PDB file of C-alpha atoms in Angstrom:
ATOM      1  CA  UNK A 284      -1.556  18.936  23.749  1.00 33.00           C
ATOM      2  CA  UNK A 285      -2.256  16.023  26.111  1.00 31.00           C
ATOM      3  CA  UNK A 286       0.168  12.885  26.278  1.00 28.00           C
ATOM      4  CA  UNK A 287      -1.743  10.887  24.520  1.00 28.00           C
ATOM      5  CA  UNK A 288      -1.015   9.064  21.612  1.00 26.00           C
ATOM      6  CA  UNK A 289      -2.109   9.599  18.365  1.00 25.00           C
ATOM      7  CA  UNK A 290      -2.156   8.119  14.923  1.00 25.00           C
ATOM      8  CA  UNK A 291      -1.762   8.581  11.441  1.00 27.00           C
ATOM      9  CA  UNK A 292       0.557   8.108   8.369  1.00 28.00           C
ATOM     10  CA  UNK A 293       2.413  10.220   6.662  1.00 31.00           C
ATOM     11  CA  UNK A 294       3.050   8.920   3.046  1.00 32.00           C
ATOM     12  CA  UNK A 295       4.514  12.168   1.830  1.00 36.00           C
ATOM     13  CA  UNK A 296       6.814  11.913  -1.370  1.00 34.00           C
ATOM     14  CA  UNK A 297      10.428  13.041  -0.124  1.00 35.00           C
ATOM     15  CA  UNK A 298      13.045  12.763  -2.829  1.00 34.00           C
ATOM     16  CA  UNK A 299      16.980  14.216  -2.194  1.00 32.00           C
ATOM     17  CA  UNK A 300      16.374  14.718   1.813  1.00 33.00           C
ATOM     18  CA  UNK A 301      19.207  16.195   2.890  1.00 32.00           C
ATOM     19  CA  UNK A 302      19.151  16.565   6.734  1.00 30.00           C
ATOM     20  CA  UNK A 303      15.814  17.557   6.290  1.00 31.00           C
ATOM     21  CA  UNK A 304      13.831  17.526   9.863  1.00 31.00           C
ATOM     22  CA  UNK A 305      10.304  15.471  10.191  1.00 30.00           C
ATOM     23  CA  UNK A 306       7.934  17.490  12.267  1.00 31.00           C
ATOM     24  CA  UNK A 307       4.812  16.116  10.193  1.00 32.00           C
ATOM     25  CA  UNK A 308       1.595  14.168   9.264  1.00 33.00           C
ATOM     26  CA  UNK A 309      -0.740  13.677   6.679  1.00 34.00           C
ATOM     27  CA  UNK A 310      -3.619  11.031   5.779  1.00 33.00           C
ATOM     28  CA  UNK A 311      -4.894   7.321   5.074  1.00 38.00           C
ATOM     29  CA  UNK A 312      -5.227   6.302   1.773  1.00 40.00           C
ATOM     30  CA  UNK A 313      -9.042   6.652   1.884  1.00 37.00           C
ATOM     31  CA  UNK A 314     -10.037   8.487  -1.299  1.00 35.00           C
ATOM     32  CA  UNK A 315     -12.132   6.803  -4.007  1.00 32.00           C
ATOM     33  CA  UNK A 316      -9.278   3.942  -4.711  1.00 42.00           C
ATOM     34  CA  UNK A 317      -9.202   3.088  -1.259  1.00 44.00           C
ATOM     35  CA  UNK A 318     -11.956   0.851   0.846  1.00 45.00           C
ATOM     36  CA  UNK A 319     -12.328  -1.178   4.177  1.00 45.00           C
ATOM     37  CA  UNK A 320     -15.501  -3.434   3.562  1.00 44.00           C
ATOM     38  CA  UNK A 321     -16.398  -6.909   3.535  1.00 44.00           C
ATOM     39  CA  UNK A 322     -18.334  -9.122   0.867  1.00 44.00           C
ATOM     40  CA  UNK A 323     -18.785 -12.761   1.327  1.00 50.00           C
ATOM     41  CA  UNK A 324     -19.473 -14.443  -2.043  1.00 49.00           C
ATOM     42  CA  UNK A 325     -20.877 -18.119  -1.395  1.00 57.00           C
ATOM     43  CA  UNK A 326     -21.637 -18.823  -5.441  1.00 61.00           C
ATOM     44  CA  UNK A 327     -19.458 -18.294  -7.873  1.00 66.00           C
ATOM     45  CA  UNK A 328     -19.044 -14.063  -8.617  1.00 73.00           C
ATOM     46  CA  UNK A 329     -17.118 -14.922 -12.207  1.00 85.00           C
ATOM     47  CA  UNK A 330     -14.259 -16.561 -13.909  1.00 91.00           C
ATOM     48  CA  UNK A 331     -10.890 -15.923 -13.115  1.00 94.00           C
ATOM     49  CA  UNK A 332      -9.440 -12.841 -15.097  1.00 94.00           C
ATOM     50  CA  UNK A 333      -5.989 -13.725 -16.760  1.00 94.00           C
ATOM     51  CA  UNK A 334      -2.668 -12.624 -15.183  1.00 96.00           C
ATOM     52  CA  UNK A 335      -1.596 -12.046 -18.588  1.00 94.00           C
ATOM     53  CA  UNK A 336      -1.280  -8.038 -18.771  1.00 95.00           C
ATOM     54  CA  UNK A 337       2.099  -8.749 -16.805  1.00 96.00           C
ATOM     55  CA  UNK A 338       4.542  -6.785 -18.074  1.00 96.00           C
ATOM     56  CA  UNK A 339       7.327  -8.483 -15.544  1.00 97.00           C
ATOM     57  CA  UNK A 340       6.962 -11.624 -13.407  1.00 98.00           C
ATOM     58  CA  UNK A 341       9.056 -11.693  -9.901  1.00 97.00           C
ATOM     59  CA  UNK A 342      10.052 -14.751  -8.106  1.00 96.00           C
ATOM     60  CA  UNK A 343       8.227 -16.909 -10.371  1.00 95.00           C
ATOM     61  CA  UNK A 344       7.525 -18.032 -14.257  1.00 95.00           C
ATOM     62  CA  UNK A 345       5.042 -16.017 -15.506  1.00 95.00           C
ATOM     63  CA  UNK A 346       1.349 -17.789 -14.091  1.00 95.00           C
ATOM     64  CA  UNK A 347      -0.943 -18.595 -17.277  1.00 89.00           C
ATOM     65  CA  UNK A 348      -4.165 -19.983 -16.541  1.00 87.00           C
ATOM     66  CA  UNK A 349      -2.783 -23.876 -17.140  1.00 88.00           C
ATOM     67  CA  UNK A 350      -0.133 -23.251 -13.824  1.00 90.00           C
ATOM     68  CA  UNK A 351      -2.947 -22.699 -11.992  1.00 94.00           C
ATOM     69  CA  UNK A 352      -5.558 -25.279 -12.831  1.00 92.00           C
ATOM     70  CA  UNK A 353      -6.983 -26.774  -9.737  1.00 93.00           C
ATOM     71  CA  UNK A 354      -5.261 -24.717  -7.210  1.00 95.00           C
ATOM     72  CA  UNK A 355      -7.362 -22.029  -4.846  1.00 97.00           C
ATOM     73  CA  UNK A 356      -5.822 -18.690  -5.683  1.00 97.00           C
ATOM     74  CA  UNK A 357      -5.564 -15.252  -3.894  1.00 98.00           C
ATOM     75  CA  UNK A 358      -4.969 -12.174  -5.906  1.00 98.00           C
ATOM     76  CA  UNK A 359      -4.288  -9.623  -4.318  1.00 98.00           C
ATOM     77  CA  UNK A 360      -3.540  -5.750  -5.529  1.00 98.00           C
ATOM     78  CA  UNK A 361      -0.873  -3.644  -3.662  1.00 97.00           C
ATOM     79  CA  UNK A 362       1.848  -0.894  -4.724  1.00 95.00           C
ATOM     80  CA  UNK A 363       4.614  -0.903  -1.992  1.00 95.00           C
ATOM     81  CA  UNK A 364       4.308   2.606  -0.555  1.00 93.00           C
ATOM     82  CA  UNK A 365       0.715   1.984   0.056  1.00 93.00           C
ATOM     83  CA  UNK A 366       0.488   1.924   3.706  1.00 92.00           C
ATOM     84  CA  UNK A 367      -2.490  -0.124   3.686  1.00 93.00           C
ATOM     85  CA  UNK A 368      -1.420  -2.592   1.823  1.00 96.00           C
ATOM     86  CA  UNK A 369       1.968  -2.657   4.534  1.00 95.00           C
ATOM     87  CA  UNK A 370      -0.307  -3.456   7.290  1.00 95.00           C
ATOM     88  CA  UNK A 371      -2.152  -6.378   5.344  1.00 96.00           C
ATOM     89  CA  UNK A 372       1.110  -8.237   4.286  1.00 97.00           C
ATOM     90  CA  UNK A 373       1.736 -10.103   7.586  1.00 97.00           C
ATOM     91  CA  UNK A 374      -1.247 -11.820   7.326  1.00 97.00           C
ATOM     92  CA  UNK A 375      -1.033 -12.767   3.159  1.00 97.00           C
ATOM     93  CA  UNK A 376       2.469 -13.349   3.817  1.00 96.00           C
ATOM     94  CA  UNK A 377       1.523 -15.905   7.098  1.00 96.00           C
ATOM     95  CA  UNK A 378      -1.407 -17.679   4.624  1.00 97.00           C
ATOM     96  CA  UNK A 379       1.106 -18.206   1.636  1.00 97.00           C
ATOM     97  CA  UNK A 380       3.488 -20.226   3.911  1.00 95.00           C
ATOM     98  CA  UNK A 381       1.293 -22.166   5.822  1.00 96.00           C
ATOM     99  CA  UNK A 382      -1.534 -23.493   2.951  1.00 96.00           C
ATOM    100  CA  UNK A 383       0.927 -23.812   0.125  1.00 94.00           C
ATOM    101  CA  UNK A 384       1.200 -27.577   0.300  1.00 93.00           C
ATOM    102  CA  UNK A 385      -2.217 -27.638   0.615  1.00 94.00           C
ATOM    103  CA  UNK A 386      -2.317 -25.734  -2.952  1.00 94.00           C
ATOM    104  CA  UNK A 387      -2.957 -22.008  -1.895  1.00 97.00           C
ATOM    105  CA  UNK A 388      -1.341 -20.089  -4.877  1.00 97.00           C
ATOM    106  CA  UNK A 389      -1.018 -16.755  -3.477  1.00 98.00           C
ATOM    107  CA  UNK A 390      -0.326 -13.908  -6.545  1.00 98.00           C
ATOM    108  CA  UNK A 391       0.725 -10.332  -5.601  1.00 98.00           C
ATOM    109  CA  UNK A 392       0.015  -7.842  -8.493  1.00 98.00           C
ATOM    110  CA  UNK A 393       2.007  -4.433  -8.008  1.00 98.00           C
ATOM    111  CA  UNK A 394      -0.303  -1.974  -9.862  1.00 98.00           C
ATOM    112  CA  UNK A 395       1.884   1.380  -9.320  1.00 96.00           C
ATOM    113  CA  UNK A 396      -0.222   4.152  -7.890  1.00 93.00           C
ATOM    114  CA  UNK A 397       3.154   6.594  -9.065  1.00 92.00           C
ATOM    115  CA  UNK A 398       5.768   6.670 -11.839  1.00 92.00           C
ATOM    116  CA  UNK A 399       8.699   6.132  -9.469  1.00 92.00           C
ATOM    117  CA  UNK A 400       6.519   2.539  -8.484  1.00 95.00           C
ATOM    118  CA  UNK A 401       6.802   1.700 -12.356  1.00 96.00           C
ATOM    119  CA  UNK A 402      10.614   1.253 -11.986  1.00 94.00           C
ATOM    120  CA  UNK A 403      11.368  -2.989 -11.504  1.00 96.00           C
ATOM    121  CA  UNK A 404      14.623  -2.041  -9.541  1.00 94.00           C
ATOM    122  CA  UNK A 405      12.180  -0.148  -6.428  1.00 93.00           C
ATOM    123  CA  UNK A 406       9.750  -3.120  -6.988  1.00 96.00           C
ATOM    124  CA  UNK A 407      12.683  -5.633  -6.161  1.00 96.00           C
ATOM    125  CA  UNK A 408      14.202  -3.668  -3.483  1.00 94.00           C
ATOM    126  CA  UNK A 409      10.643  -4.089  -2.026  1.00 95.00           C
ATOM    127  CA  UNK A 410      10.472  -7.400  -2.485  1.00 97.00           C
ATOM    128  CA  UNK A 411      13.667  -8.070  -0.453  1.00 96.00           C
ATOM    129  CA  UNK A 412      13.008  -5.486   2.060  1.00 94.00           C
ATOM    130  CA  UNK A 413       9.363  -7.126   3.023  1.00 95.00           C
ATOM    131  CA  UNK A 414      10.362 -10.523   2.621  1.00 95.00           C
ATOM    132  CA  UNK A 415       7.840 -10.778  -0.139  1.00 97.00           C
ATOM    133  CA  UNK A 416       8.494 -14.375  -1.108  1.00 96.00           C
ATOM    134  CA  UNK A 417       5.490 -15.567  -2.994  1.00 97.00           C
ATOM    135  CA  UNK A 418       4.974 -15.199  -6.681  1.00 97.00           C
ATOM    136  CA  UNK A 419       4.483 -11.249  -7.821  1.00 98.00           C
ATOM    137  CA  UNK A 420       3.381 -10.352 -11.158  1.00 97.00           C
ATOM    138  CA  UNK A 421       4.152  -6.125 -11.762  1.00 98.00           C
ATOM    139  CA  UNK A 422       1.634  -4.450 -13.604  1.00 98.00           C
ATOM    140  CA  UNK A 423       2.841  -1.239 -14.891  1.00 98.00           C
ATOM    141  CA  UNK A 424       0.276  -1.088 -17.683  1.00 97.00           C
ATOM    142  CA  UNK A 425      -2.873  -1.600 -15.182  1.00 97.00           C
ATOM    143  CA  UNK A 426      -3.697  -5.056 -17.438  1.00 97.00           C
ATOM    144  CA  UNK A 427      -4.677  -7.048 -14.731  1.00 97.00           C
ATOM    145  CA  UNK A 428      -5.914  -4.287 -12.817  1.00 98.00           C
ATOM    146  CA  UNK A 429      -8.588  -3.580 -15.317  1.00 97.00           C
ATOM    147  CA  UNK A 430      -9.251  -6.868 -16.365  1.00 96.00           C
ATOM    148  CA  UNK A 431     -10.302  -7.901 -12.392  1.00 96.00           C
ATOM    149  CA  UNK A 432     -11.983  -4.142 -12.803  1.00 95.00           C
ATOM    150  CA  UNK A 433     -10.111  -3.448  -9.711  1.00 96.00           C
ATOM    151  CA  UNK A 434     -10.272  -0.409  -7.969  1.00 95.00           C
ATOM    152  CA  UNK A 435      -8.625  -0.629  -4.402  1.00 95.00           C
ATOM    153  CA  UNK A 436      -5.308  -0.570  -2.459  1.00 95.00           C
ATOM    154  CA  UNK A 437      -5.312  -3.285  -1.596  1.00 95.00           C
ATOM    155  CA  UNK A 438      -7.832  -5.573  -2.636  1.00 97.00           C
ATOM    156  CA  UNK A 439      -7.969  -9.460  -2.450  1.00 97.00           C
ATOM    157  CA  UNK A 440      -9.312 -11.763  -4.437  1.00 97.00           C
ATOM    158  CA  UNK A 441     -10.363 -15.700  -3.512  1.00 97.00           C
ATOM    159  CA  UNK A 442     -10.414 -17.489  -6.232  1.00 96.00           C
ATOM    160  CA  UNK A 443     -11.653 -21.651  -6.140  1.00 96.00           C
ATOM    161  CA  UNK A 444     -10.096 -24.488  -7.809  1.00 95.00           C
ATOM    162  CA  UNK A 445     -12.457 -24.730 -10.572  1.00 94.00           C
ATOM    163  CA  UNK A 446     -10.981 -20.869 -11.410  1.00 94.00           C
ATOM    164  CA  UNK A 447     -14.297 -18.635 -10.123  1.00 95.00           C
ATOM    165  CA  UNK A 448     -13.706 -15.545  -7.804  1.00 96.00           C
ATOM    166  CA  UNK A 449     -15.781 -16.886  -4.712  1.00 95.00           C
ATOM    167  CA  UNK A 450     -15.054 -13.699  -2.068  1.00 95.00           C
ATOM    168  CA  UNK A 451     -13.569 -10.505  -1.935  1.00 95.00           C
ATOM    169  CA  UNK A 452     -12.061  -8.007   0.037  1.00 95.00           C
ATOM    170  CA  UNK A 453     -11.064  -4.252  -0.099  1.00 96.00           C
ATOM    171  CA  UNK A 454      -9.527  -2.788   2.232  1.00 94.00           C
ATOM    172  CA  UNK A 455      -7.741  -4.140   5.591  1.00 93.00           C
ATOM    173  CA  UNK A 456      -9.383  -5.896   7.562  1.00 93.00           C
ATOM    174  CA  UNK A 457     -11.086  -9.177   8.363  1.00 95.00           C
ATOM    175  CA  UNK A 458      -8.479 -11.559   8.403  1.00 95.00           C
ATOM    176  CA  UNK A 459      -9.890 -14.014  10.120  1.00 95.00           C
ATOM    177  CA  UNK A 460     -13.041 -14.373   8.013  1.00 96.00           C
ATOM    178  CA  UNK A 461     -10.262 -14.226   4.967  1.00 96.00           C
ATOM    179  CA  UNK A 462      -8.662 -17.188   6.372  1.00 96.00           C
ATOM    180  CA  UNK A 463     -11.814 -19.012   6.947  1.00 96.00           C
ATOM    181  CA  UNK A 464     -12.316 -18.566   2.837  1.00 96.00           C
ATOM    182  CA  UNK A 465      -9.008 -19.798   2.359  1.00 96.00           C
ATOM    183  CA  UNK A 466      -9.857 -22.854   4.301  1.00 96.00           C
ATOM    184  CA  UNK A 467     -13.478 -23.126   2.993  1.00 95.00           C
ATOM    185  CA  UNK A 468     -11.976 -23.555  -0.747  1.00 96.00           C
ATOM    186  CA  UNK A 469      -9.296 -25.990   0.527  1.00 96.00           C
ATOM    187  CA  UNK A 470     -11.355 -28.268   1.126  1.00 95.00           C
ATOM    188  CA  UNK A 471     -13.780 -27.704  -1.136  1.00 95.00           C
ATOM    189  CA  UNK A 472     -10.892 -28.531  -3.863  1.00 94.00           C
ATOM    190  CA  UNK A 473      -9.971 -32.041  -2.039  1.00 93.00           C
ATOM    191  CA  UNK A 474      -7.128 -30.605   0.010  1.00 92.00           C
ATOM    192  CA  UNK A 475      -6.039 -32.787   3.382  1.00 89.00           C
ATOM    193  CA  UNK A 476      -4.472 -31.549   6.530  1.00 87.00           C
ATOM    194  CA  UNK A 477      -5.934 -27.873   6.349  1.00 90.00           C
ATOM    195  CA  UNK A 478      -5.842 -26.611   9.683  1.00 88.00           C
ATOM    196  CA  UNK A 479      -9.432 -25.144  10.768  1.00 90.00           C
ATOM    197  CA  UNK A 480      -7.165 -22.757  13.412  1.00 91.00           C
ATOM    198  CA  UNK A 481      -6.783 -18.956  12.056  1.00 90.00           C
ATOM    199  CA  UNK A 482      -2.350 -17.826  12.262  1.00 92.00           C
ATOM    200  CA  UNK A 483      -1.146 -16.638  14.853  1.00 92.00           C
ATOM    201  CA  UNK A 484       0.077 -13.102  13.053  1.00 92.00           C
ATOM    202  CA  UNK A 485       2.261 -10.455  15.287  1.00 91.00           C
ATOM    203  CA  UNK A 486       2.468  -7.305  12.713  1.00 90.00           C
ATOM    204  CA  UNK A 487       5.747  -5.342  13.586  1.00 89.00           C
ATOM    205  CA  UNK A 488       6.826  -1.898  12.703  1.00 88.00           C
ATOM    206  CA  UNK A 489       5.012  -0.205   9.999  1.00 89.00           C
ATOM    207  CA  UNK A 490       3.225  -3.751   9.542  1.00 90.00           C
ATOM    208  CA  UNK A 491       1.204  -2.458  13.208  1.00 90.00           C
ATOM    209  CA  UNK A 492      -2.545  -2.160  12.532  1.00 88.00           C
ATOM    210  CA  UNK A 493      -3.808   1.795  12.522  1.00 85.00           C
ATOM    211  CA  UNK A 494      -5.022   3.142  15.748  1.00 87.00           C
ATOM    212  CA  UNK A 495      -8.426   4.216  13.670  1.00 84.00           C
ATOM    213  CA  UNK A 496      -9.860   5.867  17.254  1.00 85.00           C
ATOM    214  CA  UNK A 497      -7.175   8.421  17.691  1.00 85.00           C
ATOM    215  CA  UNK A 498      -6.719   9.605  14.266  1.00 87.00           C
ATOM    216  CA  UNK A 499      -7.552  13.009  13.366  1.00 90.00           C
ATOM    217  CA  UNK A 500      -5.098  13.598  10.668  1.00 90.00           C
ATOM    218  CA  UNK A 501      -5.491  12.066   6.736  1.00 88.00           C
ATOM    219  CA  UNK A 502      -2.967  11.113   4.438  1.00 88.00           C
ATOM    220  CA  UNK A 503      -1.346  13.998   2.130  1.00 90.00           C
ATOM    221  CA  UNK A 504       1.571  14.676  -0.879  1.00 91.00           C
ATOM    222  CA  UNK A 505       4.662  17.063  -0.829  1.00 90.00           C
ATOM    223  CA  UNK A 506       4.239  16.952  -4.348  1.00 91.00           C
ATOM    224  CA  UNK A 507       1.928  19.735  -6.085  1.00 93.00           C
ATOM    225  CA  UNK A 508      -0.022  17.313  -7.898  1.00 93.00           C
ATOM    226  CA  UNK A 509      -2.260  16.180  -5.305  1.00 93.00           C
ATOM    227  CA  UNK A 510      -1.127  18.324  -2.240  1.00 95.00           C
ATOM    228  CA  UNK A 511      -3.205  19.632   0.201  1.00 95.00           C
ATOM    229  CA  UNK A 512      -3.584  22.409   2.993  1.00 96.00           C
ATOM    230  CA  UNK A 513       0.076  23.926   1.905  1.00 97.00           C
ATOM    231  CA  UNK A 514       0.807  26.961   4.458  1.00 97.00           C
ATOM    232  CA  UNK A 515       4.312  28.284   3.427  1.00 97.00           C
ATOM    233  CA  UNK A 516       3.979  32.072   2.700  1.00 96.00           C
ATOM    234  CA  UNK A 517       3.403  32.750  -1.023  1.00 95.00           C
ATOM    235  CA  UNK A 518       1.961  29.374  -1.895  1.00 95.00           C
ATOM    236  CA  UNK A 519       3.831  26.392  -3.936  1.00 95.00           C
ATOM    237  CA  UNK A 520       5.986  27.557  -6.737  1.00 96.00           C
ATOM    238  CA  UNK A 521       6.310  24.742  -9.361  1.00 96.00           C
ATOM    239  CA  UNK A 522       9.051  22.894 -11.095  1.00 96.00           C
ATOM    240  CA  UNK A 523      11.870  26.149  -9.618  1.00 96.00           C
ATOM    241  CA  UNK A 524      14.069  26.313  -6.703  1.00 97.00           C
ATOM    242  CA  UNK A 525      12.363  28.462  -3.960  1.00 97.00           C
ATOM    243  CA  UNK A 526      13.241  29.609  -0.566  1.00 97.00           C
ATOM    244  CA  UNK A 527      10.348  28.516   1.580  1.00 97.00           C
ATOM    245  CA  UNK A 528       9.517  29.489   5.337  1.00 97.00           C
ATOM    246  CA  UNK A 529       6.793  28.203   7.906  1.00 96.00           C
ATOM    247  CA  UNK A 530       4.241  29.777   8.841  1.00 95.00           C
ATOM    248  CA  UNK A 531       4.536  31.426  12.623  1.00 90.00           C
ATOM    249  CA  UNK A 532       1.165  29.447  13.419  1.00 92.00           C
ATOM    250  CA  UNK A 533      -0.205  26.314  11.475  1.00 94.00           C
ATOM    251  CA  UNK A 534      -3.216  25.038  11.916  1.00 95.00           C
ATOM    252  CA  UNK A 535      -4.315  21.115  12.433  1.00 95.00           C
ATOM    253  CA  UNK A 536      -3.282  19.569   9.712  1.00 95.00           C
ATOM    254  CA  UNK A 537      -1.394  21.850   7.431  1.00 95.00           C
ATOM    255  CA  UNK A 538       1.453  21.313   6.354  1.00 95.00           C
ATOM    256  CA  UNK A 539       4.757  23.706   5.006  1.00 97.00           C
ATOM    257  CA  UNK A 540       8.085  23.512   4.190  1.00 97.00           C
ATOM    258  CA  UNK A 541      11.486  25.668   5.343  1.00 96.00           C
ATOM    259  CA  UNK A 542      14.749  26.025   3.018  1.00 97.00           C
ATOM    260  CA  UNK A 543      15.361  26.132  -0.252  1.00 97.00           C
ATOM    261  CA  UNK A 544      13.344  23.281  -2.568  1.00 97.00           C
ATOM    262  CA  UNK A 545      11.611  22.165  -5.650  1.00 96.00           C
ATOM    263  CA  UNK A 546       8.010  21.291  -5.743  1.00 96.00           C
ATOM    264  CA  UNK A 547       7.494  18.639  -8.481  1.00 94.00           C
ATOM    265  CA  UNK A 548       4.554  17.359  -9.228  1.00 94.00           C
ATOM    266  CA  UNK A 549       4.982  13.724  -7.172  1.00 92.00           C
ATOM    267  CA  UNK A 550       7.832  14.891  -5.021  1.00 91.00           C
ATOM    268  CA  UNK A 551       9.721  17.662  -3.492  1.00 94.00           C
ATOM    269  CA  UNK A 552      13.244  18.051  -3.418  1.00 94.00           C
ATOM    270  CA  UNK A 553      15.587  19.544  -0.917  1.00 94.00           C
ATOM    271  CA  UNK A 554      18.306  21.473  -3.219  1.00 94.00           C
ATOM    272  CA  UNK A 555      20.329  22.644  -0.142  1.00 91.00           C
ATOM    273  CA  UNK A 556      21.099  20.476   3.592  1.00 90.00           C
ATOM    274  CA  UNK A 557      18.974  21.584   6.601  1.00 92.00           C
ATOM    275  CA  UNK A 558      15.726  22.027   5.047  1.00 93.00           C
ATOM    276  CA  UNK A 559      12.396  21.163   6.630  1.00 94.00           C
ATOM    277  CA  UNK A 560       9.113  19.543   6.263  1.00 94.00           C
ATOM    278  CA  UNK A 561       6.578  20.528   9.299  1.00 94.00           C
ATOM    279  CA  UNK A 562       3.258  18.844   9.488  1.00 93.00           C
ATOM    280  CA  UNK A 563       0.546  19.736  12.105  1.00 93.00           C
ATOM    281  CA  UNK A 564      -0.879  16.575  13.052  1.00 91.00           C
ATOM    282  CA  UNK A 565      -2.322  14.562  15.673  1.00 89.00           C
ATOM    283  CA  UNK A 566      -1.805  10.781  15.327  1.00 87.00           C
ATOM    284  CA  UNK A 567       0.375   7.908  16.966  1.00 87.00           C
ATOM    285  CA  UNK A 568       2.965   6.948  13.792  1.00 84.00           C
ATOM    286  CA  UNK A 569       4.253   9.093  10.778  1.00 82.00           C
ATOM    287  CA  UNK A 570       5.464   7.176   8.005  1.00 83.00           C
ATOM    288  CA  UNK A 571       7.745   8.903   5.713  1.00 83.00           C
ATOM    289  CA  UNK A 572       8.229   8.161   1.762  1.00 87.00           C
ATOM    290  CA  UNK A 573      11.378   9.074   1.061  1.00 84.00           C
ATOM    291  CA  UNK A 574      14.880   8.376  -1.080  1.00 81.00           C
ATOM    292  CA  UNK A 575      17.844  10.048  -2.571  1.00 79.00           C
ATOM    293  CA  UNK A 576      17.198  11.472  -6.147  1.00 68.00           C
ATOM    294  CA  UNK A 577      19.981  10.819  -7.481  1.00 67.00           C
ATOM    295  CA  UNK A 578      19.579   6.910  -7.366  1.00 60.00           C
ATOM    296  CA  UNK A 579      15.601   6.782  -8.170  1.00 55.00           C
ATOM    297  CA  UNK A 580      14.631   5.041  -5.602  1.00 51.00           C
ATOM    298  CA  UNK A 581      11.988   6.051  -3.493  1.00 54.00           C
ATOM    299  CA  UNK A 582      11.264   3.745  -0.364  1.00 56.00           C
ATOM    300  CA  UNK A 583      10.131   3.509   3.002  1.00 49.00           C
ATOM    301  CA  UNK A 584      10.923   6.005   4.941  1.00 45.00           C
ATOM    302  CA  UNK A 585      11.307   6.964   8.809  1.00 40.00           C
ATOM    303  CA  UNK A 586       8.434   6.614  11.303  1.00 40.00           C
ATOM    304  CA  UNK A 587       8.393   8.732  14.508  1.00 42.00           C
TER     305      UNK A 587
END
């Protein structure tokens, strides 16, 4: 293999790693949920769906329609192991500091993609960890997801002061042109002192745009559910301790684990220290889900 550097992310589901040893990869979120287009909405599309399928409100008062009466609004969709979403919040997180006194309202709604996302202690630990300071409604029941008939990680929504989506965007992607919408609705509403100048935005860590040229390796689970290209001898055994080994050749993009573990169906479990995960891959980063069982939490993990 040459030097040079490739990309991809791994957003495996690791639970109870016990000096378990990364040699892996896996693939984008790019399945039917996930998008990267563009679709600039001059007129009105429609009004405003409520925020009211909440089932828990985070660093703010629940938002009913009369908090946000004459302010622009961006919605936008995320569930905090979504990768995609990670690289994206720089930029949301840049516009909801700089055009709030200019009355951007910017709304995060944390539609869970997994059970383990459904739990308001992860959800807060996320909050903290990605300095998540604007308001954040959690959506465990998919309410507001179905009520915007949302179907993307992550998706934004631009909504104007007189409450009508205006813009949209799925995907990541197109922040400038995102920014200019922001701006455009501004001043449509009356606002004064919006700068016409896009941020400045330096991503860091796992916030780092995708190399997209030099990826050859998708996104893939540990857990049976939704796995993929599994190469340990004998196939996954589910829901029982089993002593796995690697294959003595694996080929791009499979994927197999060594030691003794249990394949559930989100998550696999190391029962004993020293086992192995070992991922074929060719990509520049490999981000890691991973957390102890025992506590239920399930975060970011390791990138090599």
């Amino acid at each position: 293999m040459s030097k040079k550097l490739f990309y991809m992310i791994l957003s495996v589901l690791l639970v109870g790693f016990t000096g378990a040893m990364i040699n892996a990869l896996a693939r984008e979120r790019t399945e039917t949920k996930k998008a990267n287009s563009l679709i600039t909405v001059t007129t009105p599309e429609r009004a405003m769906p409520s925020l009211r399928g909440a089932t828990q409100w985070f660093n703010s008062l629940p938002l009913m329609e009369a908090n946000l009466k004459g302010k622009v609004v961006l919605v936008q969709f995320w569930t905090y192991t979504c990768i995609n979403w990670r690289r994206t919040l720089p930029y949301v997180r840049a516009w909801a500091d700089k055009y709030r006194d200019q009355g951007l309202v910017v709304v995060g709604v944390h539609t869970p993609e997994f059970s383990f996302e459904k739990d308001a202690q992860n959800v807060q630990w996320a909050l903290k960890d990605m300095q998540i300071n604007f308001p954040v409604a959690m959506d465990n029941n998919y309410g507001i997801w179905n009520a915007y008939q949302n179907q993307y990680w992550p998706a934004m929504y631009f909504i104007d002061a007189k409450g009508k989506i205006r813009h949209h965007q799925f995907g990541e992607g197109n922040y400038e042109q995102c920014e200019k919408v922001i701006q455009q609705l501004l001043a449509e509403s009356g606002a004064s002192g919006v700068s016409a100048n896009v941020s400045a935005v330096e991503p860091a860590g796992a916030e780092v745009a995708a190399d997209w040229s030099t990826l050859g390796s998708p996104e893939n689970y540990l857990g049976f559910d939704r796995t993929a290209n599994f190469a340990s001898p004998g196939g996954a055994v589910a829901n029982q301790r089993q002593h796995y080994l690697t294959p003595g050749k694996m080929r791009l993009n499979e994927w197999a684990l060594s030691g003794n573990w249990t394949m559930g169906p989100e998550a696999d479990v190391v029962n004993v220290g020293g086992g192995q995960v070992v991922y074929r891959f060719r990509a520049r980063d490999v981000n890691l889900i991973m957390g102890p069982a025992a506590a239920g939490l399930v975060g970011s993990g390791a990138t090599a």
